[in-house]
PDB file of C-alpha atoms in Angstrom:
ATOM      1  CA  UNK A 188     -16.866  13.540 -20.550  1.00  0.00           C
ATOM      2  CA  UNK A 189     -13.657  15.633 -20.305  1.00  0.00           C
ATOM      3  CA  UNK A 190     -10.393  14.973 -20.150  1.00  0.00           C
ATOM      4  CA  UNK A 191      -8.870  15.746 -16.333  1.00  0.00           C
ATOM      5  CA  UNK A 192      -4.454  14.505 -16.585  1.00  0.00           C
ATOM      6  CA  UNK A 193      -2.438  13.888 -13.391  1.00  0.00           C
ATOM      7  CA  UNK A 194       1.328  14.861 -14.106  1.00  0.00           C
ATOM      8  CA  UNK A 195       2.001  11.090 -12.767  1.00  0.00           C
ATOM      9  CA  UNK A 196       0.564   9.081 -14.913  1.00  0.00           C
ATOM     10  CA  UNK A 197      -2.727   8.371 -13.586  1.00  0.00           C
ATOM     11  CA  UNK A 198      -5.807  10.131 -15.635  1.00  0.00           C
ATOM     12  CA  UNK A 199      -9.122  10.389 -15.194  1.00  0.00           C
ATOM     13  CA  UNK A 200     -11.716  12.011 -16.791  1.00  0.00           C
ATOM     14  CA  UNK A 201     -14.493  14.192 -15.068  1.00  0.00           C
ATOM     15  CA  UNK A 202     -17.574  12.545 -16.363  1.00  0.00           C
ATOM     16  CA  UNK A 203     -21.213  14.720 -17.031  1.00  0.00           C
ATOM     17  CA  UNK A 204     -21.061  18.891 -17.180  1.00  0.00           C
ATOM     18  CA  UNK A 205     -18.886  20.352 -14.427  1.00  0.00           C
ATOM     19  CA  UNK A 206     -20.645  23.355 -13.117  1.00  0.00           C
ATOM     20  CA  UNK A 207     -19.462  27.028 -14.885  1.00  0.00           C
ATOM     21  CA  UNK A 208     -16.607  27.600 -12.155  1.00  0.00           C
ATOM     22  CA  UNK A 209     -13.937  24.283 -11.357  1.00  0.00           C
ATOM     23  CA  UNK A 210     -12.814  23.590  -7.906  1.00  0.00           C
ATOM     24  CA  UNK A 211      -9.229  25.050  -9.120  1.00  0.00           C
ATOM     25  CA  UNK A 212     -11.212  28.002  -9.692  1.00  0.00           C
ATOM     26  CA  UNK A 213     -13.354  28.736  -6.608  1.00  0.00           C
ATOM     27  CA  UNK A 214     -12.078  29.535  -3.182  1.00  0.00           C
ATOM     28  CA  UNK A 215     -14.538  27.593  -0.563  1.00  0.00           C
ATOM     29  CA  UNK A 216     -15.010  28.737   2.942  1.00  0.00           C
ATOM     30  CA  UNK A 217     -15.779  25.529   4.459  1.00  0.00           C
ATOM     31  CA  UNK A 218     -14.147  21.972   3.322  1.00  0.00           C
ATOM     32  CA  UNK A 219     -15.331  18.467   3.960  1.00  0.00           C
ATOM     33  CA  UNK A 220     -12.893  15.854   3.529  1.00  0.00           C
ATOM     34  CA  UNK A 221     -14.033  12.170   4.031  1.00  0.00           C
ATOM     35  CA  UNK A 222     -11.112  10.193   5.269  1.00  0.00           C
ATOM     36  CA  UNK A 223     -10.610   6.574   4.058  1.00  0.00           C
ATOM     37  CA  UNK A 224     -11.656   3.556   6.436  1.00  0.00           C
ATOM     38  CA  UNK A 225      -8.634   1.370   7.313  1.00  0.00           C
ATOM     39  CA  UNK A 226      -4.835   2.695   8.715  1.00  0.00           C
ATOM     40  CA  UNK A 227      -3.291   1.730   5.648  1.00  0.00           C
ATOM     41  CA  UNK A 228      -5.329   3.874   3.611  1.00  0.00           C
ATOM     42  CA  UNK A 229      -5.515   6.843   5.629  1.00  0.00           C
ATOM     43  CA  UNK A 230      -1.417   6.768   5.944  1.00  0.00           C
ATOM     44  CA  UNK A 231      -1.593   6.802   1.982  1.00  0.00           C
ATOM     45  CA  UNK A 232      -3.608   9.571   1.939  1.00  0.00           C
ATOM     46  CA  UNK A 233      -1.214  11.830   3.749  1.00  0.00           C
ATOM     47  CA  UNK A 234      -0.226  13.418   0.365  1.00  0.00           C
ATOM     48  CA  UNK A 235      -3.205  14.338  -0.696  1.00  0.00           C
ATOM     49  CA  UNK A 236      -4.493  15.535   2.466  1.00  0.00           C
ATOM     50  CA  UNK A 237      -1.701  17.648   3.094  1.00  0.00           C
ATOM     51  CA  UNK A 238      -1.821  19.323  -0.603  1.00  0.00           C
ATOM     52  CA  UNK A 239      -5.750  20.201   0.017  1.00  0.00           C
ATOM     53  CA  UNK A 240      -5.187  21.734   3.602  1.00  0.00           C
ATOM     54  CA  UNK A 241      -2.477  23.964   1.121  1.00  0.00           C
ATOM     55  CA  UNK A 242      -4.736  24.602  -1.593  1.00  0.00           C
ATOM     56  CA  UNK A 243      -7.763  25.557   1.007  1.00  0.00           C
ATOM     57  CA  UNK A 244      -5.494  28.214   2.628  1.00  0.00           C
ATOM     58  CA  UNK A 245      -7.568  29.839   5.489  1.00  0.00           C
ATOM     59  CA  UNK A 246     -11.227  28.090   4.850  1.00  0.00           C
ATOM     60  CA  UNK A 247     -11.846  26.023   7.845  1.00  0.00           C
ATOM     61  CA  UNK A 248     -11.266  22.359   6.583  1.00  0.00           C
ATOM     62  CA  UNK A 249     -12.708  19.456   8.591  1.00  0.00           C
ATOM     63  CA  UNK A 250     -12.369  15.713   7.754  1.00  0.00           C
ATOM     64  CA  UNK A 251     -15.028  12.683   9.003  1.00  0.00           C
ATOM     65  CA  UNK A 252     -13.683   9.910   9.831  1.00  0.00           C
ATOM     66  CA  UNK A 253     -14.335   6.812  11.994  1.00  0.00           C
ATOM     67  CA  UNK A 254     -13.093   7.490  15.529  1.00  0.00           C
ATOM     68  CA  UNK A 255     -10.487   4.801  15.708  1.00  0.00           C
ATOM     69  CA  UNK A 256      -8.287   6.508  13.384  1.00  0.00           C
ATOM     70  CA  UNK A 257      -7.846   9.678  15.003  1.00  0.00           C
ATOM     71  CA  UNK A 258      -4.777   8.886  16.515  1.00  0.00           C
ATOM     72  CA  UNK A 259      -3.179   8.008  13.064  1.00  0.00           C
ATOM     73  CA  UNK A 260      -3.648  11.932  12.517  1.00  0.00           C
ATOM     74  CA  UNK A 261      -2.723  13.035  16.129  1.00  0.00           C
ATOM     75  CA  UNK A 262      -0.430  16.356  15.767  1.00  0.00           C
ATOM     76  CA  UNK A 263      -1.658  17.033  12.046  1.00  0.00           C
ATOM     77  CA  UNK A 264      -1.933  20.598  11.070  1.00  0.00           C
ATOM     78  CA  UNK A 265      -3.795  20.176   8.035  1.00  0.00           C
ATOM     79  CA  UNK A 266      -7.504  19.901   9.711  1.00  0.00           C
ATOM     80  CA  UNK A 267      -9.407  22.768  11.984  1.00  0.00           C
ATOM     81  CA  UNK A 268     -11.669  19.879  13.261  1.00  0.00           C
ATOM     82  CA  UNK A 269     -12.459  16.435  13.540  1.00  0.00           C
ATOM     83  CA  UNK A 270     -16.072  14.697  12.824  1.00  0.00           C
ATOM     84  CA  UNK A 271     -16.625  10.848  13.377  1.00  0.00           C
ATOM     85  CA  UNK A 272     -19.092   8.622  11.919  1.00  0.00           C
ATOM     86  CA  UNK A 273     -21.583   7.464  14.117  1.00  0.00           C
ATOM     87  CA  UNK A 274     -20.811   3.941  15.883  1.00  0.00           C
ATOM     88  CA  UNK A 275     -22.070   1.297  14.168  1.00  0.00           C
ATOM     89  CA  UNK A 276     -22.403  -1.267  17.137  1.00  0.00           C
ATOM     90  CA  UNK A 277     -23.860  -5.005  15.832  1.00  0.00           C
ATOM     91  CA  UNK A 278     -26.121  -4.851  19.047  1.00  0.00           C
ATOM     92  CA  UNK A 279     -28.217  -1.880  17.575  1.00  0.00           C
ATOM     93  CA  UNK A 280     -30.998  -2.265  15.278  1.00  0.00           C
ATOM     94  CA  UNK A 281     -31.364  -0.685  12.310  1.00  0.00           C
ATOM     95  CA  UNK A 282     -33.419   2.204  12.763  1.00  0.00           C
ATOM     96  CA  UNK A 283     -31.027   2.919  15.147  1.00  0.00           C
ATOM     97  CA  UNK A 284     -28.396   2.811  13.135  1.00  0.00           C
ATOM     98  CA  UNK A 285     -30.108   5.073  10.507  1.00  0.00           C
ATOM     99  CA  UNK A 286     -31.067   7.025  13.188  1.00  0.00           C
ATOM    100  CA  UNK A 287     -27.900   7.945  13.971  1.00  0.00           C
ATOM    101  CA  UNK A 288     -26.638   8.057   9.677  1.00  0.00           C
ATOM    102  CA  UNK A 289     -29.583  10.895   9.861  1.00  0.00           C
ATOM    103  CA  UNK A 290     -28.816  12.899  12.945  1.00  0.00           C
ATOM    104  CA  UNK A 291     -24.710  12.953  11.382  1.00  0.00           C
ATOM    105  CA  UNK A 292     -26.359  14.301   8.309  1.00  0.00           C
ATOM    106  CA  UNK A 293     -28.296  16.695   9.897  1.00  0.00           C
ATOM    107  CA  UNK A 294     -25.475  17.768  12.055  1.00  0.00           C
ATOM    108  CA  UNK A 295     -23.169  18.817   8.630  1.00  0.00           C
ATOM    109  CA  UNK A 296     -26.159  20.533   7.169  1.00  0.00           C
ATOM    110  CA  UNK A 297     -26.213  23.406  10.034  1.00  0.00           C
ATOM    111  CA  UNK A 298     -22.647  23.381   9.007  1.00  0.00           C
ATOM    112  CA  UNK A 299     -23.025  24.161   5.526  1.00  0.00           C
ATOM    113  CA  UNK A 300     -20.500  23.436   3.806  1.00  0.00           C
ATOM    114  CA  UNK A 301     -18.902  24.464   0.314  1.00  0.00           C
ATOM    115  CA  UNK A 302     -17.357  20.981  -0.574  1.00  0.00           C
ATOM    116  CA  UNK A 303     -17.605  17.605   0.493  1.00  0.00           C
ATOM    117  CA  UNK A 304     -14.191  15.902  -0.654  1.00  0.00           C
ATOM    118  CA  UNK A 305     -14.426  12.261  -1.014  1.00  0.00           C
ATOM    119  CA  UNK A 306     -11.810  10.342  -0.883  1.00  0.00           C
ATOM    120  CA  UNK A 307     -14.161   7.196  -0.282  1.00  0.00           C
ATOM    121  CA  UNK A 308     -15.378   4.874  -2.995  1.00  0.00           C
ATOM    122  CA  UNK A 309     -18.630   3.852  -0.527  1.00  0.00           C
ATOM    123  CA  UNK A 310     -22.712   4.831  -1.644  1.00  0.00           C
ATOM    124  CA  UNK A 311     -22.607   5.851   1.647  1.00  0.00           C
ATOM    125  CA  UNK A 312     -20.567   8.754   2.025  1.00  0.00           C
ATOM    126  CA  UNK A 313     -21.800  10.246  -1.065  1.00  0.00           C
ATOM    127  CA  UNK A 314     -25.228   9.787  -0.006  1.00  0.00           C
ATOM    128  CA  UNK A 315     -24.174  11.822   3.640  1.00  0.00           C
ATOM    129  CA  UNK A 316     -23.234  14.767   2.145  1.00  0.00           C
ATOM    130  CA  UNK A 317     -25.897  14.626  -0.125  1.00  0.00           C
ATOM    131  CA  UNK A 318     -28.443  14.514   2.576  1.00  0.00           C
ATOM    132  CA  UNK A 319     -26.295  17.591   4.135  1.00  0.00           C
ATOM    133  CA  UNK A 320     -26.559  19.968   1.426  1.00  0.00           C
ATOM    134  CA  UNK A 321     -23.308  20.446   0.455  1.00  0.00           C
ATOM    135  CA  UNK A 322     -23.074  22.491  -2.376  1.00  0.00           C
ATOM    136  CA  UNK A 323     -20.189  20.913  -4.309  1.00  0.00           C
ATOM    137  CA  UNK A 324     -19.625  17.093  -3.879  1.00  0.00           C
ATOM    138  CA  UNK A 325     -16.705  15.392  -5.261  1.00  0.00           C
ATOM    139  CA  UNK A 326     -15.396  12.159  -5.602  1.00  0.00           C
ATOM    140  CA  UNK A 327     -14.902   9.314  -8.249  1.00  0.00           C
ATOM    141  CA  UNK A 328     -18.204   7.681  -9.721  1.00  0.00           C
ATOM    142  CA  UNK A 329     -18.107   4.357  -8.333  1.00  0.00           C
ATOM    143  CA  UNK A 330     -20.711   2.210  -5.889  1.00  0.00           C
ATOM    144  CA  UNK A 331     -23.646   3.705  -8.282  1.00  0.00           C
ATOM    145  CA  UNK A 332     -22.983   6.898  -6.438  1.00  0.00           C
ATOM    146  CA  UNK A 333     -22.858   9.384  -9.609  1.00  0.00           C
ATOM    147  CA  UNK A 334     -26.163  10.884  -9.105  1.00  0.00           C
ATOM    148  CA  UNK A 335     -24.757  12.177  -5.969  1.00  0.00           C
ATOM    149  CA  UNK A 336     -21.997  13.774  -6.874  1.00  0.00           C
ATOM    150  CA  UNK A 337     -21.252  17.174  -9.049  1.00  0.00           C
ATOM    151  CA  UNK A 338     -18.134  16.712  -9.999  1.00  0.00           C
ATOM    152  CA  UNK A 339     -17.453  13.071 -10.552  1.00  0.00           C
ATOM    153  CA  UNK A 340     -14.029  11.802 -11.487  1.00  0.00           C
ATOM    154  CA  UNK A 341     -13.671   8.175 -13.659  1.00  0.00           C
ATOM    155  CA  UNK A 342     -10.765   6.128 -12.824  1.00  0.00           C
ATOM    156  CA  UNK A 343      -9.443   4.370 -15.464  1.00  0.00           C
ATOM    157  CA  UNK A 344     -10.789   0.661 -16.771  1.00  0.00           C
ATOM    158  CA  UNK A 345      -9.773  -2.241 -19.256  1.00  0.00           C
ATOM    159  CA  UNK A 346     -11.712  -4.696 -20.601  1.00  0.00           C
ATOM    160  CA  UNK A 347     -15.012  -3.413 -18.104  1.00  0.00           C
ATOM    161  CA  UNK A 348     -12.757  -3.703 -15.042  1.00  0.00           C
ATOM    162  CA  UNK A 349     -10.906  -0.712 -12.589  1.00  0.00           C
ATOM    163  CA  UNK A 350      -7.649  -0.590 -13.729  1.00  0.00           C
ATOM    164  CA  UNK A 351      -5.333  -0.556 -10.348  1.00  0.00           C
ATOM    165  CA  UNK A 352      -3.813   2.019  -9.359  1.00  0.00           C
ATOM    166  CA  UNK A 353      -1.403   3.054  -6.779  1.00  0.00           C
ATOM    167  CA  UNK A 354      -3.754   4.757  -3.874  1.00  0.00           C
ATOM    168  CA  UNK A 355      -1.491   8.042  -3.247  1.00  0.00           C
ATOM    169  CA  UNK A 356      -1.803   8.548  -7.189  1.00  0.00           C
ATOM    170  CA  UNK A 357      -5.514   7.590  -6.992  1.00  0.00           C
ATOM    171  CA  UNK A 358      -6.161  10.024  -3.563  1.00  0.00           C
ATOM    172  CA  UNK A 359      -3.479  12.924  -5.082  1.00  0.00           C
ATOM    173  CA  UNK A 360      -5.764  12.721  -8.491  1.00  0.00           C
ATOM    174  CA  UNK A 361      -8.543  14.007  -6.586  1.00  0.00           C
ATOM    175  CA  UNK A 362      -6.768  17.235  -4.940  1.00  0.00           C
ATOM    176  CA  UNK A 363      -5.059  18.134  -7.994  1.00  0.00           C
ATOM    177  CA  UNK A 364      -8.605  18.593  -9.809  1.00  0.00           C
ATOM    178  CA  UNK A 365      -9.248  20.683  -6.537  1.00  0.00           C
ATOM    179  CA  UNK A 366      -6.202  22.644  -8.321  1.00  0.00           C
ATOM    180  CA  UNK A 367      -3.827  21.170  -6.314  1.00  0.00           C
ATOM    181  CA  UNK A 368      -0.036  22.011  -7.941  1.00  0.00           C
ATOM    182  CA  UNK A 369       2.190  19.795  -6.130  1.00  0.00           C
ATOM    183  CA  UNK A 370       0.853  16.981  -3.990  1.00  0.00           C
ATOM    184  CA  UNK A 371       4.489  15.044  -3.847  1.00  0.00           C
ATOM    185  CA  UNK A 372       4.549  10.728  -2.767  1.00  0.00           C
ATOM    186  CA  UNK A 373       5.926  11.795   0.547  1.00  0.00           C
ATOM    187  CA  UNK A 374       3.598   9.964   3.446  1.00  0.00           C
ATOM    188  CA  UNK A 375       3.457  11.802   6.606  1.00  0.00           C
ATOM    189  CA  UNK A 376       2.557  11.643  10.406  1.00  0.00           C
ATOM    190  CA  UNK A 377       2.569  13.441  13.277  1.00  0.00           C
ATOM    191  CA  UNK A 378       3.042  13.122  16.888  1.00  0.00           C
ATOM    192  CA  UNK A 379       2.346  14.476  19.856  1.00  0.00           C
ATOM    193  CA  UNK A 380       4.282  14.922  23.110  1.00  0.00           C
ATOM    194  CA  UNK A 381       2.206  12.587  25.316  1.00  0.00           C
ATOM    195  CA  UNK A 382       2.724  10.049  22.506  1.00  0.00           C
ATOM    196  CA  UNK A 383       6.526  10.226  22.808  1.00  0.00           C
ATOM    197  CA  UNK A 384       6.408  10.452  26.222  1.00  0.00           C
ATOM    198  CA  UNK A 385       4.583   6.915  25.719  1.00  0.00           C
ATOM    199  CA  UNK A 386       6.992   5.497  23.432  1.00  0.00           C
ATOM    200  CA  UNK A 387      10.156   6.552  25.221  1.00  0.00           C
ATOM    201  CA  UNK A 388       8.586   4.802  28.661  1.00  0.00           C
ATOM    202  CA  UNK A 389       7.385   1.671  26.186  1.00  0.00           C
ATOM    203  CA  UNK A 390      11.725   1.686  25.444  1.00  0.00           C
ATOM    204  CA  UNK A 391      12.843   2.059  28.445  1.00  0.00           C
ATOM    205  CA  UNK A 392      11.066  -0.458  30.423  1.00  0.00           C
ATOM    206  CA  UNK A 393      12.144  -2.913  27.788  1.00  0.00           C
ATOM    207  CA  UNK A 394      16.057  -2.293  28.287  1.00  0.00           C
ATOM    208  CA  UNK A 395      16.435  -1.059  24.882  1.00  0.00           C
ATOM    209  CA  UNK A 396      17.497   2.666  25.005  1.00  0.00           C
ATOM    210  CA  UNK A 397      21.195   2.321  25.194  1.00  0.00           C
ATOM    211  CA  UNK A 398      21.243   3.004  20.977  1.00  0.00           C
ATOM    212  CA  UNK A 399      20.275  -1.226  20.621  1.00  0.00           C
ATOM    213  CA  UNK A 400      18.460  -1.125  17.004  1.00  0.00           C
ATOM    214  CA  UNK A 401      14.843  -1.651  17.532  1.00  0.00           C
ATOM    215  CA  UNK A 402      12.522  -3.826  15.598  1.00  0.00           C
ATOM    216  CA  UNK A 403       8.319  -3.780  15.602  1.00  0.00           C
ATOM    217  CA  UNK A 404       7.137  -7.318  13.830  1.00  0.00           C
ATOM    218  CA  UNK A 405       3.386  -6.441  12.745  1.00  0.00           C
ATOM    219  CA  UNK A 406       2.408 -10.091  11.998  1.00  0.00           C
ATOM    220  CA  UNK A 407      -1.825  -9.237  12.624  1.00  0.00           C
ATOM    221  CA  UNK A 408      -4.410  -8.307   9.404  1.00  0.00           C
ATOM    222  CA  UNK A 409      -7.901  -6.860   9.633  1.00  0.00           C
ATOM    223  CA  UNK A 410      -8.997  -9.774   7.290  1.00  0.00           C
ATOM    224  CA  UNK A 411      -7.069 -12.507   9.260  1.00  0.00           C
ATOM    225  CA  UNK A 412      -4.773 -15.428   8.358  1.00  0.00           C
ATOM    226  CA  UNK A 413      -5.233 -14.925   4.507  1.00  0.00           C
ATOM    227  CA  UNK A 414      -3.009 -11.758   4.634  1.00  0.00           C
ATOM    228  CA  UNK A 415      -0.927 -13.148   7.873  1.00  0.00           C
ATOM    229  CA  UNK A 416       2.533 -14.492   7.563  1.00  0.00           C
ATOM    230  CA  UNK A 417       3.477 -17.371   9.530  1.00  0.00           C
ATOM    231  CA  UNK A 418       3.553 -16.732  13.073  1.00  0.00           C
ATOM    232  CA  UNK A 419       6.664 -19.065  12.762  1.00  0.00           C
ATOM    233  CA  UNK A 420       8.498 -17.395   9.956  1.00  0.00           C
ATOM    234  CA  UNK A 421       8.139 -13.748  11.848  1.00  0.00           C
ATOM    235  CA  UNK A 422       9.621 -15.649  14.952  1.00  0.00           C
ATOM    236  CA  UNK A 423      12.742 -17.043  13.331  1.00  0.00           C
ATOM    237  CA  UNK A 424      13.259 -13.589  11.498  1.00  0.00           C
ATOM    238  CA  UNK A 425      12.700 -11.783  15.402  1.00  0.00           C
ATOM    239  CA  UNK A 426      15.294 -14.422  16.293  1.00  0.00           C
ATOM    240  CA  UNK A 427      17.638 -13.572  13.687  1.00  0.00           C
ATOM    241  CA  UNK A 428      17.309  -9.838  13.832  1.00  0.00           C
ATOM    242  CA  UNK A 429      18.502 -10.294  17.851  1.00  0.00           C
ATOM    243  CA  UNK A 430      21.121 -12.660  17.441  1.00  0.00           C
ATOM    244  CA  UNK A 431      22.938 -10.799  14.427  1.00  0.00           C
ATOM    245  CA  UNK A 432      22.198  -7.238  14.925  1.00  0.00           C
ATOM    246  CA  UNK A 433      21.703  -7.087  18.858  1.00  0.00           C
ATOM    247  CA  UNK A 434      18.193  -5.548  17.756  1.00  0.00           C
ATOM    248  CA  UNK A 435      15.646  -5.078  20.470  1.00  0.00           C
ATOM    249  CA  UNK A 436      12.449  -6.766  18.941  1.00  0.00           C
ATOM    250  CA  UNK A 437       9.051  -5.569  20.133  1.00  0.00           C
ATOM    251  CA  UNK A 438       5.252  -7.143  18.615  1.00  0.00           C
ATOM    252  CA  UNK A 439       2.848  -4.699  17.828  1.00  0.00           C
ATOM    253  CA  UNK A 440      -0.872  -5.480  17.670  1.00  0.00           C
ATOM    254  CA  UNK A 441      -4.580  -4.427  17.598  1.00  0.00           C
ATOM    255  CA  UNK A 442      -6.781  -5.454  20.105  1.00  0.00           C
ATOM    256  CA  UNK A 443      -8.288  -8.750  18.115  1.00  0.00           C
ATOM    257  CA  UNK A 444      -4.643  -9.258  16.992  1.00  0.00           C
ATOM    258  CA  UNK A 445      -3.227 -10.170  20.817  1.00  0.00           C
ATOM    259  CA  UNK A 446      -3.287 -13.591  20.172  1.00  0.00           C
ATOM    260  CA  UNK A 447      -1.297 -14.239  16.760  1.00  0.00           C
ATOM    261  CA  UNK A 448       1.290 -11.730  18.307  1.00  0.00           C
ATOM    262  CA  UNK A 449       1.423 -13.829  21.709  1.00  0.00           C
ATOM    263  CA  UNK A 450       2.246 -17.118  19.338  1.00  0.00           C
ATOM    264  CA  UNK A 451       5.086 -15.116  17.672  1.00  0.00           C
ATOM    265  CA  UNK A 452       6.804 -14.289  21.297  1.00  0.00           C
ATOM    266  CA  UNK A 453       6.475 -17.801  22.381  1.00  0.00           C
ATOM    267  CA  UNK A 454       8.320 -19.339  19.469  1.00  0.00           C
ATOM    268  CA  UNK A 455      11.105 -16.963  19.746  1.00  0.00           C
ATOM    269  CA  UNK A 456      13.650 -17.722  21.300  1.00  0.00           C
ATOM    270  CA  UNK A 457      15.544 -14.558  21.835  1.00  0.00           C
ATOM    271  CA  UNK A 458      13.301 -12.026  24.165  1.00  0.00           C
ATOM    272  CA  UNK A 459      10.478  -9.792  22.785  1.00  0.00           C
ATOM    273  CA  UNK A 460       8.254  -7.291  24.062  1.00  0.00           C
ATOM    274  CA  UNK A 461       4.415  -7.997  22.943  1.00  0.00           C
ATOM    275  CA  UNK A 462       2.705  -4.582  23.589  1.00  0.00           C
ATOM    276  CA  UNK A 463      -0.429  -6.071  24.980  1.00  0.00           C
ATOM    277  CA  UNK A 464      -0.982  -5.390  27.957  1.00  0.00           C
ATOM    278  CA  UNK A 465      -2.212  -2.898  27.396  1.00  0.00           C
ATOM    279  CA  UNK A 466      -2.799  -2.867  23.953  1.00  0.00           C
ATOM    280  CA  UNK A 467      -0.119   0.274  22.655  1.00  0.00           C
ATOM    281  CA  UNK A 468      -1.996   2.535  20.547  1.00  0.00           C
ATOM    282  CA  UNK A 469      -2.047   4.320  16.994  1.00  0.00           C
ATOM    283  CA  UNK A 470      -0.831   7.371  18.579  1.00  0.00           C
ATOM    284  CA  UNK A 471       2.126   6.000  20.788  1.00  0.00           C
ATOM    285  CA  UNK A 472       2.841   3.651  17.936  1.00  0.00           C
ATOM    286  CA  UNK A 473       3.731   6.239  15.549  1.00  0.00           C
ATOM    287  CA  UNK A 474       6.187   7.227  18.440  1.00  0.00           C
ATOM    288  CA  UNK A 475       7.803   4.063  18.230  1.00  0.00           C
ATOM    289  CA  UNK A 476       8.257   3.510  14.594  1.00  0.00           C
ATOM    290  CA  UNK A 477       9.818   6.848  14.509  1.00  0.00           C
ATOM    291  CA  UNK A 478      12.685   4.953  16.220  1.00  0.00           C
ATOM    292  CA  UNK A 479      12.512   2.035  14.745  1.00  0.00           C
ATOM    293  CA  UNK A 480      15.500   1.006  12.414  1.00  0.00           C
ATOM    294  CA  UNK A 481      12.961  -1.577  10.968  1.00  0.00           C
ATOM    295  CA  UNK A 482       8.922  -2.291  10.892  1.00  0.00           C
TER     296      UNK A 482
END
C-alpha cells in the first residue's frame, strides 16, 4: 500500500502494486469515465469531471451514464461522446437484462479503451469494463470490486467503517491521482439554447419577467417522505417568500414527484406555478435556476 495525498485534506492510499508507469505519467488516447447514478451526485462531480477532460487534453474522452441524466450535462464541453447503460426495465427477465449488461460490454471492447475512470462505488461498473478490456481500470476498492481494478484507491476508515467524506473531495481525489493539478470546489453546468428558450417561455407565461425575484421549492426525494420536508412547511415559506419579497414562486418536480408538489400549491395561498404539466425537465431546469434568486 502507498501513500496517494489530496492537497484538501482527503487521502487515500493506492492499495496493491501500481503498474511501472502512473496515470499522471501516461498520456491515454481513449478515456472512460463512469458517471455517478443520481442528479445530486453527478452535479458534485462537475469538478472532477471538468479537471480530467483538462488533464486528457486531445484523447477522445467519453463518459457512461444512465440516460436520464444527460440533460444534467447538456452544453458540457468536457466529453466527445455519450454512452448509456442499458435500460433496466422491471418487466424484463433476467437474461435479458444480462443480455443487454453483455452486449454494452461488448460494445466498449471494439472501442478499446486506455482507461476506464470510475467514479462509481458499484461491483457492477467495475465488472463492465472489466469484461471490455480496458487496459487501465481505476476506481476506489469498495463493493468487493478490487480484483477488478489496477489501480485501486482506499478511502479512508475508523474503527472498520468509511470515514465520510465530502463527494467533490472524494470524486476530485480520483482525477488528481490521474495527475490532475487543480480540480477547484467550483460545481458547474451548462445550457443550451433550446433550454433557455424553454425557461424564458416557462417565465413568461407565468407573469414573472418584469425583474419579480423568482423562487423554485424542490419539496420531492428519490427515496420519498423520509428525506421530504413538510409539504406544509414549504407552503407557508412559498407564502412568505410572495408576500414579503413579491417573489414569483414556481414547484419543480420529477415525474413520480407530481403529487407532493401539487399538495404544496394547494396549501399556498399566494399563486404558484407547479411545472407539471408537462413535467419541466433537467435541461430546461438548469435554465431556470440560472435565474432563480433562490432554490
Amino acid at each position: 500500500m502507498s501513500p496517494f495525498s489530496s492537497p484538501d485534506g482527503f487521502k487515500p492510499a493506492v492499495a496493491g502494486s501500481v503498474p511501472a508507469l502512473t496515470p499522471a505519467q501516461e498520456q491515454p488516447e481513449r478515456v472512460l469515465v463512469v458517471l455517478p447514478n443520481w442528479v445530486g451526485d453527478v452535479v458534485l462531480a462537475t469538478p472532477a469531471l471538468r479537471a480530467i477532460r483538462r488533464r486528457c487534453g486531445s484523447a477522445r474522452v467519453s463518459f457512461l451514464l444512465k440516460r436520464p441524466l444527460a440533460e444534467v450535462l447538456s452544453g458540457s464541453p468536457w466529453a466527445d461522446e455519450l454512452v448509456f447503460w442499458p435500460a433496466r426495465f422491471a418487466a424484463q427477465s433476467r437474461p435479458e437484462r444480462h443480455r443487454g449488461f453483455l452486449s454494452l460490454a461488448a460494445e466498449l471492447r471494439d472501442r478499446q479503451f486506455d482507461w476506464a475512470v470510475l467514479l462509481t462505488n458499484s461491483f457492477r461498473s467495475a465488472l463492465l469494463v472489466r469484461l471490455a478490456g480496458v487496459r487501465r481500470r481505476i476506481g476506489y476498492d469498495r463493493d468487493g470490486r478490487g480484483l477488478l481494478l489496477t489501480d485501486k484507491l482506499l478511502p479512508p476508515k475508523a474503527d472498520g467503517r468509511f470515514v465520510p467524506v465530502a463527494m467533490t473531495r472524494y470524486y476530485s481525489a480520483v482525477a488528481r491521482y490521474l495527475g490532475c493539478r487543480d480540480c477547484g470546489e467550483q460545481l458547474e453546468l451548462f445550457t443550451t439554447e433550446a433550454e433557455e428558450a424553454q425557461a424564458r417561455q416557462v417565465v413568461a407565461r407565468a407573469g414573472a419577467d418584469g425583474g419579480r425575484p423568482i423562487v423554485v421549492l424542490n419539496p420531492g426525494a428519490s427515496f420519498g417522505p423520509a428525506k421530504c420536508w413538510l409539504p406544509g412547511r414549504f407552503a407557508e415559506v412559498g407564502d412568505a417568500l410572495a408576500r414579503e419579497h413579491g417573489a414569483a414562486v414556481f414547484i419543480g418536480c420529477g415525474p413520480k414527484e407530481t403529487a407532493i408538489a401539487r399538495d404544496v400549491a394547494t396549501r399556498m395561498r399566494e399563486p404558484a406555478v407547479v411545472l407539471d404539466d408537462p413535467v419541466l425537465g433537467l435541461g430546461p431546469m438548469k435554465a431556470l435556476l440560472r435565474r432563480a434568486a433562490l432554490l
